[in-house]
PDB file of C-alpha atoms in Angstrom:
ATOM      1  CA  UNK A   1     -35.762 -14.618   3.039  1.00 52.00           C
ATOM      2  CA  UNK A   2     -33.676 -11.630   2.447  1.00 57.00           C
ATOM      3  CA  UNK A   3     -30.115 -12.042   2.631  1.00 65.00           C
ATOM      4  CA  UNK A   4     -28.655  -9.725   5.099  1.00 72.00           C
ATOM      5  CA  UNK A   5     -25.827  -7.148   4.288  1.00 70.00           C
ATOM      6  CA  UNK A   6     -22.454  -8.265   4.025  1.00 76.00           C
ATOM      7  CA  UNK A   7     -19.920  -6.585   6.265  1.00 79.00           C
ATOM      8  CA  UNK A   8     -17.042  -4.761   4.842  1.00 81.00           C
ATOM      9  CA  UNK A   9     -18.682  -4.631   1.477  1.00 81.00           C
ATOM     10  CA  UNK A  10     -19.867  -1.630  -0.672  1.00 81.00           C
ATOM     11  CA  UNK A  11     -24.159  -2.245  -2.385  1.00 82.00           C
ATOM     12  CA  UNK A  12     -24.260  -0.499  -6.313  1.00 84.00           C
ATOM     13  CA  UNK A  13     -27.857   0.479  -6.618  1.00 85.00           C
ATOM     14  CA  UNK A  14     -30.031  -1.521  -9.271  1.00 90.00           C
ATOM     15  CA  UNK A  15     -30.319   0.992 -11.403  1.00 89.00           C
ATOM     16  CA  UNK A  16     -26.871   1.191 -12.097  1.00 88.00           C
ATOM     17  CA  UNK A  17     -27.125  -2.453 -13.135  1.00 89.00           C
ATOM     18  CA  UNK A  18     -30.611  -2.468 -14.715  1.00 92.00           C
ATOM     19  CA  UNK A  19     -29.909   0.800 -17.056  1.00 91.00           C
ATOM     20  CA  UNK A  20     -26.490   1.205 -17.668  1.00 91.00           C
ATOM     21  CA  UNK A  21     -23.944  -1.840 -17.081  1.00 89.00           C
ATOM     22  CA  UNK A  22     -25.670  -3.273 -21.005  1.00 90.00           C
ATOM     23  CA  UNK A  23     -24.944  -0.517 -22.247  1.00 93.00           C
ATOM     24  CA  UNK A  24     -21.416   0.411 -21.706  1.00 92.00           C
ATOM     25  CA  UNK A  25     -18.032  -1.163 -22.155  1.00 92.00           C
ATOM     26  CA  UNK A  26     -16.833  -4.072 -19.572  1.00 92.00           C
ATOM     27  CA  UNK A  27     -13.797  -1.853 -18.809  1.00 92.00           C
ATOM     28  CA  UNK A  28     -16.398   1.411 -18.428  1.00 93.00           C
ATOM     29  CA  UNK A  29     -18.473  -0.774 -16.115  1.00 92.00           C
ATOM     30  CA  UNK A  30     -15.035  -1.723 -14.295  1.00 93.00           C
ATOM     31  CA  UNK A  31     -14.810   2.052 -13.988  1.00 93.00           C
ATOM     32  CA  UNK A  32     -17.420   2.990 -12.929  1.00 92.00           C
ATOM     33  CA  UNK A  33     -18.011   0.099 -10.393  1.00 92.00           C
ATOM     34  CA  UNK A  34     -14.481   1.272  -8.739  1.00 94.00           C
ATOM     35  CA  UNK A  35     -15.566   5.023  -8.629  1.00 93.00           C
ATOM     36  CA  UNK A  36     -18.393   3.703  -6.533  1.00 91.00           C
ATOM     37  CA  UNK A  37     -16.339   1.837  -4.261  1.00 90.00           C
ATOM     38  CA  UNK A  38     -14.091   4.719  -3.860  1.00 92.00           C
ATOM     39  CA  UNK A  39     -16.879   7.020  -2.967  1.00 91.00           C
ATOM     40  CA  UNK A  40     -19.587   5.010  -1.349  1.00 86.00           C
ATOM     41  CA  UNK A  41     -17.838   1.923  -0.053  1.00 84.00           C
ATOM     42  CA  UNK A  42     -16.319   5.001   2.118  1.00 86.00           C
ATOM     43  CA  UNK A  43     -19.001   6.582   2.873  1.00 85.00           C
ATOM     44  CA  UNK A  44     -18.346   9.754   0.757  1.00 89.00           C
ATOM     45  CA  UNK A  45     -20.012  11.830  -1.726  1.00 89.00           C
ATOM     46  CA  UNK A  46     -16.928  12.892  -3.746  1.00 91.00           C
ATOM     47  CA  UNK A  47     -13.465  12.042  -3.891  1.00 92.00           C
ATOM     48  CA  UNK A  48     -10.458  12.545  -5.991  1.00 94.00           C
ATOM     49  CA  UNK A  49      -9.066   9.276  -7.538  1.00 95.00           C
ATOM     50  CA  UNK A  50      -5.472   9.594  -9.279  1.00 95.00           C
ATOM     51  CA  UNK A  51      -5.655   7.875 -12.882  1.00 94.00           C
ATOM     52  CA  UNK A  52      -2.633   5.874 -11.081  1.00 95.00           C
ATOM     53  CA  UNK A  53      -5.335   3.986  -9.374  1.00 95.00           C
ATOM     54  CA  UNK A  54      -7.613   3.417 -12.024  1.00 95.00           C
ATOM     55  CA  UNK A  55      -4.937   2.115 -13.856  1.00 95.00           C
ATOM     56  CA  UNK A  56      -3.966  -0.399 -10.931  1.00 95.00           C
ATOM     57  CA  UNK A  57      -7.301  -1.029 -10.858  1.00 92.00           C
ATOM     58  CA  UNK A  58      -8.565  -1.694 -14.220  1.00 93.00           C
ATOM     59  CA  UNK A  59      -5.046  -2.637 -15.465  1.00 94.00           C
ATOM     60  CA  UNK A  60      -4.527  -0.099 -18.164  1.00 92.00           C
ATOM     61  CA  UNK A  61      -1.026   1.225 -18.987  1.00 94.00           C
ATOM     62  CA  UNK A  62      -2.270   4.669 -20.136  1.00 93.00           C
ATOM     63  CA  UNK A  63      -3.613   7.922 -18.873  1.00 94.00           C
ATOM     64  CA  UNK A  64      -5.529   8.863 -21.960  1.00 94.00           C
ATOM     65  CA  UNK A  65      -7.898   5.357 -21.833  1.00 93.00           C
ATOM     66  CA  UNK A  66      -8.401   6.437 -18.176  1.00 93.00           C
ATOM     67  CA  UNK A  67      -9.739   9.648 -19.558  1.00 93.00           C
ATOM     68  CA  UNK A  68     -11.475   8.278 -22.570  1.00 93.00           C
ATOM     69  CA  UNK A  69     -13.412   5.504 -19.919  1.00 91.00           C
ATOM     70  CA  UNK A  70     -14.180   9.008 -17.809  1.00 90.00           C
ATOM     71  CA  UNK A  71     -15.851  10.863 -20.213  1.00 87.00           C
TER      72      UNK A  71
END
């Protein structure tokens, strides 16, 4: 039996786990995992995300690991 779709809740395609969550950092999974939730769990396409929250987020103190995890 399939198990039905949790309300309130954002779904990160398999792909992004099957091909890339192995292969990069825990904290670039982190970040990558919150850019979805931004987005998608909102039902958008695009959005802009201050490093402020990715900092909250992923607990990092500085703007240049934010940009190092986003490129």
């Amino acid at each position: 039996m399939m198990a039905e779709f949790v309300p309130n809740s954002f779904q990160v395609p398999n792909r992004i786990v099957d091909e890339i969550a192995g292969k990069v950092s825990a904290k670039a999974f982190a970040c990558l995992i919150f850019i979805i939730r931004k987005t998608r769990g909102w039902h958008k396409v695009k959005d802009s995300i201050p490093f402020t929250q990715f900092k909250q987020f992923l607990g990092i103190k500085d703007d240049r690991t934010v940009q190092k995890l986003l490129s």
